[in-house]
CSV table of C-alpha atoms in Angstrom, one decimal:
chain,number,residue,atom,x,y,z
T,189,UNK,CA,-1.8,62.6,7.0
T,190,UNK,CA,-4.8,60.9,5.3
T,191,UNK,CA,-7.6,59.4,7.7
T,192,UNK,CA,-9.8,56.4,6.5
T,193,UNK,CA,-13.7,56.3,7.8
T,194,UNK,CA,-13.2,52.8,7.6
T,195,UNK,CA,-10.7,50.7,9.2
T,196,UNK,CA,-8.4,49.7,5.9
T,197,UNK,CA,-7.2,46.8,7.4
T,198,UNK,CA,-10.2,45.3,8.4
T,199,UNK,CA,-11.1,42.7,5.0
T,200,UNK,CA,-7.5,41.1,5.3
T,201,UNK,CA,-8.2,40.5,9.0
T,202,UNK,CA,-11.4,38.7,7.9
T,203,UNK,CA,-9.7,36.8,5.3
T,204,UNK,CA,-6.3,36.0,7.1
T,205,UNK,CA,-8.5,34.7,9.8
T,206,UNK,CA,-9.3,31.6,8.0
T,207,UNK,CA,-6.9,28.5,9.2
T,208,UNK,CA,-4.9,26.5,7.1
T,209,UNK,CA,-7.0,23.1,7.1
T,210,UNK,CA,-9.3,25.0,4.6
T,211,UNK,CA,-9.9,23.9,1.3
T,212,UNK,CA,-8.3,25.6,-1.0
T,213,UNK,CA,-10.8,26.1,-3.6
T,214,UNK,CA,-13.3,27.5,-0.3
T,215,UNK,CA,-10.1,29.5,0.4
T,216,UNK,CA,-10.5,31.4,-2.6
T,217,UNK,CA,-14.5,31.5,-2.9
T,218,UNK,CA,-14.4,32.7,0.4
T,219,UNK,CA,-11.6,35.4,-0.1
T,220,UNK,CA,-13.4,36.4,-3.0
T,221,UNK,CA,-16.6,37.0,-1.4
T,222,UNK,CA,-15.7,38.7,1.7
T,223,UNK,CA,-13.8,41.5,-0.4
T,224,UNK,CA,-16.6,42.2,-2.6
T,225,UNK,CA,-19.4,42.1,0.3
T,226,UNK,CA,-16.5,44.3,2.4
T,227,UNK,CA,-16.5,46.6,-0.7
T,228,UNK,CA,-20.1,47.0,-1.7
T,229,UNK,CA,-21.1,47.8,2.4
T,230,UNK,CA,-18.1,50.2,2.3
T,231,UNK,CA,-18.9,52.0,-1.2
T,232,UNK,CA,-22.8,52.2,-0.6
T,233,UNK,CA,-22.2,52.7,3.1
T,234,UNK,CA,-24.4,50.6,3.7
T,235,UNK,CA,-26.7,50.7,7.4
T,236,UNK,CA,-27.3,48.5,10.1
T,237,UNK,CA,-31.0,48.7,8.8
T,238,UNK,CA,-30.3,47.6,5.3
T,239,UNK,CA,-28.2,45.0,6.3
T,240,UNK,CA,-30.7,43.6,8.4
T,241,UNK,CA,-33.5,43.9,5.8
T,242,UNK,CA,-31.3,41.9,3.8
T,243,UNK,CA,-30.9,39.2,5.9
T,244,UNK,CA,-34.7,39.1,6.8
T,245,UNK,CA,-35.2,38.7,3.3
T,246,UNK,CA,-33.0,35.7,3.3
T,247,UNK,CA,-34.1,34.5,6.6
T,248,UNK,CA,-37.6,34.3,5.1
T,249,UNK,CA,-37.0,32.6,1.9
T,250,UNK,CA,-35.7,29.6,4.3
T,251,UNK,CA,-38.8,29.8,6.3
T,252,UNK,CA,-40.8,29.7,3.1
T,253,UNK,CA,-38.8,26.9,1.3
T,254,UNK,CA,-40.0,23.1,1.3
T,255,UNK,CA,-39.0,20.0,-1.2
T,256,UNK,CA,-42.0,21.2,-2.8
T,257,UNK,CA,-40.5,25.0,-3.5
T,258,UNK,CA,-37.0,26.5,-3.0
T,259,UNK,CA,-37.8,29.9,-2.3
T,260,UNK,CA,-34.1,30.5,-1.6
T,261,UNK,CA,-33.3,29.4,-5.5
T,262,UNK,CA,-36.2,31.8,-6.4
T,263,UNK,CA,-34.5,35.2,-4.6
T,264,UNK,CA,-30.6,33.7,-5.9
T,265,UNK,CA,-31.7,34.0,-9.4
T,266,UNK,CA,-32.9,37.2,-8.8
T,267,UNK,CA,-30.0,38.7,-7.0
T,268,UNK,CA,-27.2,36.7,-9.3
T,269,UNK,CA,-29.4,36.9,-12.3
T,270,UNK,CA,-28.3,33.7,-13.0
T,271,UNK,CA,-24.3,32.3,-12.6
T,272,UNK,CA,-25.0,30.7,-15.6
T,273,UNK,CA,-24.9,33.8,-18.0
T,274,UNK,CA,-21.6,35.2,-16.6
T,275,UNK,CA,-20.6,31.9,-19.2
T,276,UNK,CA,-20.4,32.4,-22.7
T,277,UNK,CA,-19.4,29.0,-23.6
T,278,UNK,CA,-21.9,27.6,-24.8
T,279,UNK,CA,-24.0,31.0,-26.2
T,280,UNK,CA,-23.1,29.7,-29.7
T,281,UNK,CA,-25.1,27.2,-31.4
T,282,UNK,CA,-22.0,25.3,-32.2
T,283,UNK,CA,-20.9,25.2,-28.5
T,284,UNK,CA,-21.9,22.2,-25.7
T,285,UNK,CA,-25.2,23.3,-24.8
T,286,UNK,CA,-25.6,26.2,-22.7
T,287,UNK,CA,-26.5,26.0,-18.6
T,288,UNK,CA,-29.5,28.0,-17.5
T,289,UNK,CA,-30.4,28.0,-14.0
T,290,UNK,CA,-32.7,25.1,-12.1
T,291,UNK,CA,-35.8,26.5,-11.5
T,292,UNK,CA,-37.1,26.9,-8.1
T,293,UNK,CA,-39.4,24.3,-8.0
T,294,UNK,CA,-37.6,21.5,-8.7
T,295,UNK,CA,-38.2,18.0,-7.1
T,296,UNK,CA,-35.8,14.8,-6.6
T,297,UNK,CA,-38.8,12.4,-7.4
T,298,UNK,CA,-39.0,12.6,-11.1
T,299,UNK,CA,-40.5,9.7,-12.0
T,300,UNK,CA,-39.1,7.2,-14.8
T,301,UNK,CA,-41.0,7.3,-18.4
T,302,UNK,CA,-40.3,5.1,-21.3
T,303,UNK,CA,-39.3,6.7,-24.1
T,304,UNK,CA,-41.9,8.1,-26.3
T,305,UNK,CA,-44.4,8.3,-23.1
T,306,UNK,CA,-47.0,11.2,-23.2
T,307,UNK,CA,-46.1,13.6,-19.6
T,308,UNK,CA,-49.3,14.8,-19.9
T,309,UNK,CA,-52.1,13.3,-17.8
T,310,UNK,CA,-54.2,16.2,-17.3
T,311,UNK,CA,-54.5,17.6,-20.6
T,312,UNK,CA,-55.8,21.7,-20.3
T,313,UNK,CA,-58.9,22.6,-22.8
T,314,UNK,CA,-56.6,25.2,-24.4
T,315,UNK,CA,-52.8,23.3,-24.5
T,316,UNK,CA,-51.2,22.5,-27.4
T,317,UNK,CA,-49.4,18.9,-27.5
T,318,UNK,CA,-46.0,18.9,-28.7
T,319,UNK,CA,-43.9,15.7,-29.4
T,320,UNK,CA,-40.3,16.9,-28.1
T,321,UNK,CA,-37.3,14.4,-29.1
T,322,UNK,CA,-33.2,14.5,-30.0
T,323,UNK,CA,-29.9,13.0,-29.1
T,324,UNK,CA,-27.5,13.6,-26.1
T,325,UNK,CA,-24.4,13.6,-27.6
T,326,UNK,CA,-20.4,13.8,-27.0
T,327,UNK,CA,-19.9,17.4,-28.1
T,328,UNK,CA,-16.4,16.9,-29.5
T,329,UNK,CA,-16.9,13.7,-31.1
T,330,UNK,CA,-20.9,14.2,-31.9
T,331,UNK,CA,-20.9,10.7,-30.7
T,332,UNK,CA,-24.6,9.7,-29.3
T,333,UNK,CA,-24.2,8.9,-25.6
T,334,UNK,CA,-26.4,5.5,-24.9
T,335,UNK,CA,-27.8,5.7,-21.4
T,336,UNK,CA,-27.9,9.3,-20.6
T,337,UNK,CA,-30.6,11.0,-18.2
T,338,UNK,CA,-32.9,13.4,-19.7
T,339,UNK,CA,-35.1,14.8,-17.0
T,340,UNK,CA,-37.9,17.4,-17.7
T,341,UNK,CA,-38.1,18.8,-13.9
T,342,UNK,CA,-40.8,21.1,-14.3
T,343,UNK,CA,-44.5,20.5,-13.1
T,344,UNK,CA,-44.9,18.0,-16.5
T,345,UNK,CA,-42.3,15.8,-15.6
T,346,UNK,CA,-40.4,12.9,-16.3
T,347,UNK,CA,-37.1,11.3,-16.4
T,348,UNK,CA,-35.8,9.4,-19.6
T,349,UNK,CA,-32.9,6.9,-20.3
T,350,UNK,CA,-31.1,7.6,-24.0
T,351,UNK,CA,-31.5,4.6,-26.5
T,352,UNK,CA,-29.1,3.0,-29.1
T,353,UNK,CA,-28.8,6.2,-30.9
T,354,UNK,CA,-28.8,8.2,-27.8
T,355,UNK,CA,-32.5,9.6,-28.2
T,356,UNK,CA,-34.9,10.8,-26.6
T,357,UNK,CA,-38.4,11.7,-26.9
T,358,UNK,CA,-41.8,12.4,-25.0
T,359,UNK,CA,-44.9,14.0,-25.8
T,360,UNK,CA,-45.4,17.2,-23.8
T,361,UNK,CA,-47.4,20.4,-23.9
T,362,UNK,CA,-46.3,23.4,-25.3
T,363,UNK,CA,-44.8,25.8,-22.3
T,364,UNK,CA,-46.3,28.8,-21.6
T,365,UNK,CA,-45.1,32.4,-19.9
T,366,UNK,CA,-46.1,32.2,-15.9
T,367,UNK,CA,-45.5,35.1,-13.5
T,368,UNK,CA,-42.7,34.4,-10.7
T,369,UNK,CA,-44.7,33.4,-7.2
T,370,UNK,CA,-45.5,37.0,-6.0
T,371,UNK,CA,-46.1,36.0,-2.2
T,372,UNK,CA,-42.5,35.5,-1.4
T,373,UNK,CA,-38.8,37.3,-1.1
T,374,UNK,CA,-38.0,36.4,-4.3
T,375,UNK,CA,-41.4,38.5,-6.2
T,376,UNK,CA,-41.5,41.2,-3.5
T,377,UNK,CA,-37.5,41.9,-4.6
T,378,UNK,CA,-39.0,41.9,-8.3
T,379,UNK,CA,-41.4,44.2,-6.8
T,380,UNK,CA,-38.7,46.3,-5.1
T,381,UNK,CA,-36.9,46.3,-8.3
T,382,UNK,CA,-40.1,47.8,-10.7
T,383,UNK,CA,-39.9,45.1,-13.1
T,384,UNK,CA,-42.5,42.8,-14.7
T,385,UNK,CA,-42.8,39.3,-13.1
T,386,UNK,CA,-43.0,37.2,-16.1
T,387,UNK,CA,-40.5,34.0,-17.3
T,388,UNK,CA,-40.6,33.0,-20.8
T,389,UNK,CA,-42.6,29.7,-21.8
T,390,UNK,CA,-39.7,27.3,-21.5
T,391,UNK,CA,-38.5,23.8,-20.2
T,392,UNK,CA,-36.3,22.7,-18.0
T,393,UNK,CA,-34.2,20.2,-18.8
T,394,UNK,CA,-31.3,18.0,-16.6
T,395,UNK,CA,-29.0,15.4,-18.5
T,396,UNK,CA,-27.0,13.2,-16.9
T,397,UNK,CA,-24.0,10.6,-18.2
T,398,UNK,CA,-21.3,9.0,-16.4
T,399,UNK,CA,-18.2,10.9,-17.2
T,400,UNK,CA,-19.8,14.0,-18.2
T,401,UNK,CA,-20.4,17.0,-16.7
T,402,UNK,CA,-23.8,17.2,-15.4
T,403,UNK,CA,-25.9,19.9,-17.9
T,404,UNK,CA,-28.8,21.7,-16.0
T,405,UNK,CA,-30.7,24.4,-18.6
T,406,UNK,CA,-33.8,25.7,-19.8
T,407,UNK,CA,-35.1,25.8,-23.7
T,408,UNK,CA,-37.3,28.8,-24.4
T,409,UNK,CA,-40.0,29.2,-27.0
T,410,UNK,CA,-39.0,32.2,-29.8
T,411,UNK,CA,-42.5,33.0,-30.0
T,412,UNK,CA,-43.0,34.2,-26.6
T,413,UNK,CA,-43.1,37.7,-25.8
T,414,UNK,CA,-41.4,37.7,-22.9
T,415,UNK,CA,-38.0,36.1,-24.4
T,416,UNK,CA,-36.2,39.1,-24.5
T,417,UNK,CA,-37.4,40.6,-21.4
T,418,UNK,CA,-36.9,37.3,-18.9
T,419,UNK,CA,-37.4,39.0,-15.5
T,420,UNK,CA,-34.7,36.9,-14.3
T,421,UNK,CA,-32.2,37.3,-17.3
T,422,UNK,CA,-31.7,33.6,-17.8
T,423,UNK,CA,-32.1,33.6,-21.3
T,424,UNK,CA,-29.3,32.5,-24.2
T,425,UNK,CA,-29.5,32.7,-27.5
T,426,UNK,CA,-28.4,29.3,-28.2
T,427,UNK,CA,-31.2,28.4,-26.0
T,428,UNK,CA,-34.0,30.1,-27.7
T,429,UNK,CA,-36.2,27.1,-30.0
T,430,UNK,CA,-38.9,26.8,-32.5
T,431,UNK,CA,-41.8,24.4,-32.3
T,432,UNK,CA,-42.5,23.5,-35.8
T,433,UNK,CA,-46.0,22.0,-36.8
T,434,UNK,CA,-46.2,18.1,-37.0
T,435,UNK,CA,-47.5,16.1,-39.3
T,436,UNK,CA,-49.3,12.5,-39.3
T,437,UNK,CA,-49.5,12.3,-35.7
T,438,UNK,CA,-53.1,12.3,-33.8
T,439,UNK,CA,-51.4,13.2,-30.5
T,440,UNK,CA,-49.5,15.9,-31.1
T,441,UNK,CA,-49.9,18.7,-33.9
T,442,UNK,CA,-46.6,20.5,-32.9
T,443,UNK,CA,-42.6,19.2,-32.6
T,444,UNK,CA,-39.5,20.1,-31.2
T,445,UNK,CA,-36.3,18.5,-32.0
T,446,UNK,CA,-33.9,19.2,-29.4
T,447,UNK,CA,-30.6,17.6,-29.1
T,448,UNK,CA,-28.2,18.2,-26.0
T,449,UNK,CA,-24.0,18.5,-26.1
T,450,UNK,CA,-22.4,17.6,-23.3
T,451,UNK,CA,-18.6,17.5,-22.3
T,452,UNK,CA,-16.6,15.2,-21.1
T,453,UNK,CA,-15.2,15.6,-17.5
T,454,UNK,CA,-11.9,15.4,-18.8
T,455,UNK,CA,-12.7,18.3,-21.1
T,456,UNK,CA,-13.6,20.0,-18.6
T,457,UNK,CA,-10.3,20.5,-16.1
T,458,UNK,CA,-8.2,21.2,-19.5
């Protein structure tokens, strides 16, 4: 008679554990979790020691996180590399626009901008200024969406409110590549892992309408080397721009013209 090493019963104990008051949307996360973390401890047979380097790695990115830095985001990305990118809507150019993953130092104080507004206040000797602008629009009906939330979240930020035509614009600079924060969880795991610690020059971007679904991505310059080596694998194609030089305009010698599909909430449960 065949012997198991590991008691075969022991995941549906876990999961039949949970009571019926759950949710049942957490019912199935939940299920779905426990038999893959059961499965990946029982096929790598996995030790004590591992496990708990593995949770001292998560214990730390809480000790190291703040409203300034969300270390925990940082060492997610890593370890998902990216929920996003298990999507393929939106990888077409023809699709809403694709999600990409909020970066890890993302802040709830964006400040308000007019339209048009230069981000920049502290302009480095070697930047180049770039006037970014578009539309938000319904992607079925390519309708412009008056009053949508475009909000640059990165360290250049601002938060902007769509006009008649549903645009947008600000001058910015032009992003370049930065290394992931070395002196946490989520570089030493890059570390770990042997690979380089560079992101892609890109922007983050989070657009907001009532009656949409909420649209949190990144835009990533073509040019940069990094772009098909993101150390975090968050790039799409559909995500990938070009600045294009600009003419006429004392402020700015490069543009981007961006615009942003989002879908409708009812869209989205069909």
């Amino acid at each position: 008679m065949a012997t198991h090493r590991f008691d075969p019963n022991f995941t549906d104990k876990v999961i039949n554990a949970m009571g019926p008051k759950i949710p049942p949307r957490l019912r199935q996360l939940m299920t779905g979790l426990v038999r893959h973390v059961h499965d990946f401890a029982r096929e790598n047979e996995l030790t004590v020691d591992e496990w708990m380097a593995g949770v001292e790695l998560l214990n730390w990115a809480g000790q190291m996180s703040d409203d300034k830095r969300n270390e925990g985001q940082l060492l997610w990305n890593k370890v998902s590399s990216t929920k996003s990118h298990f999507t393929l809507a939106g990888e077409a150019h023809d699709a809403p626009t694709a999600t990409a993953i909020r970066g890890p130092f993302f802040r709830a104080d964006t400040p308000w901008r007019q339209n048009g507004e230069d981000i920049v206040k502290t302009k480095p000797a070697d930047g180049e200024m770039a006037f970014m602008h578009g539309q938000v629009l319904d992607f079925m009906s390519k309708k412009p969406l008056v009053g949508a939330t475009v909000e640059e979240e990165f360290i250049l930020r601002g938060k902007f409110k769509t006009g008649e035509e549903g645009g947008y614009s600000f001058y910015c600079l032009r992003p370049t590549p930065y290394p992931v924060p070395h002196d946490g969880p989520g570089g030493k795991l890059i570390e770990l892992m042997d690979l380089h610690p560079f992101r892609p020059a890109h922007i983050h971007i989070i657009a907001t309408h009532n009656g949409y679904r909420s649209l949190t991505t990144q835009i990533f310059d073509r040019k940069d080397k990094n772009v098909e080596s993101d150390c975090i694998f968050a790039v799409k194609n559909s995500l990938v721009v070009d600045f294009v030089p600009r003419a006429g305009d004392p402020q700015a010698g490069l543009e981007l013209n961006y615009d942003i599909k989002l879908v409708c909430d009812a869209a989205v449960g069909a």
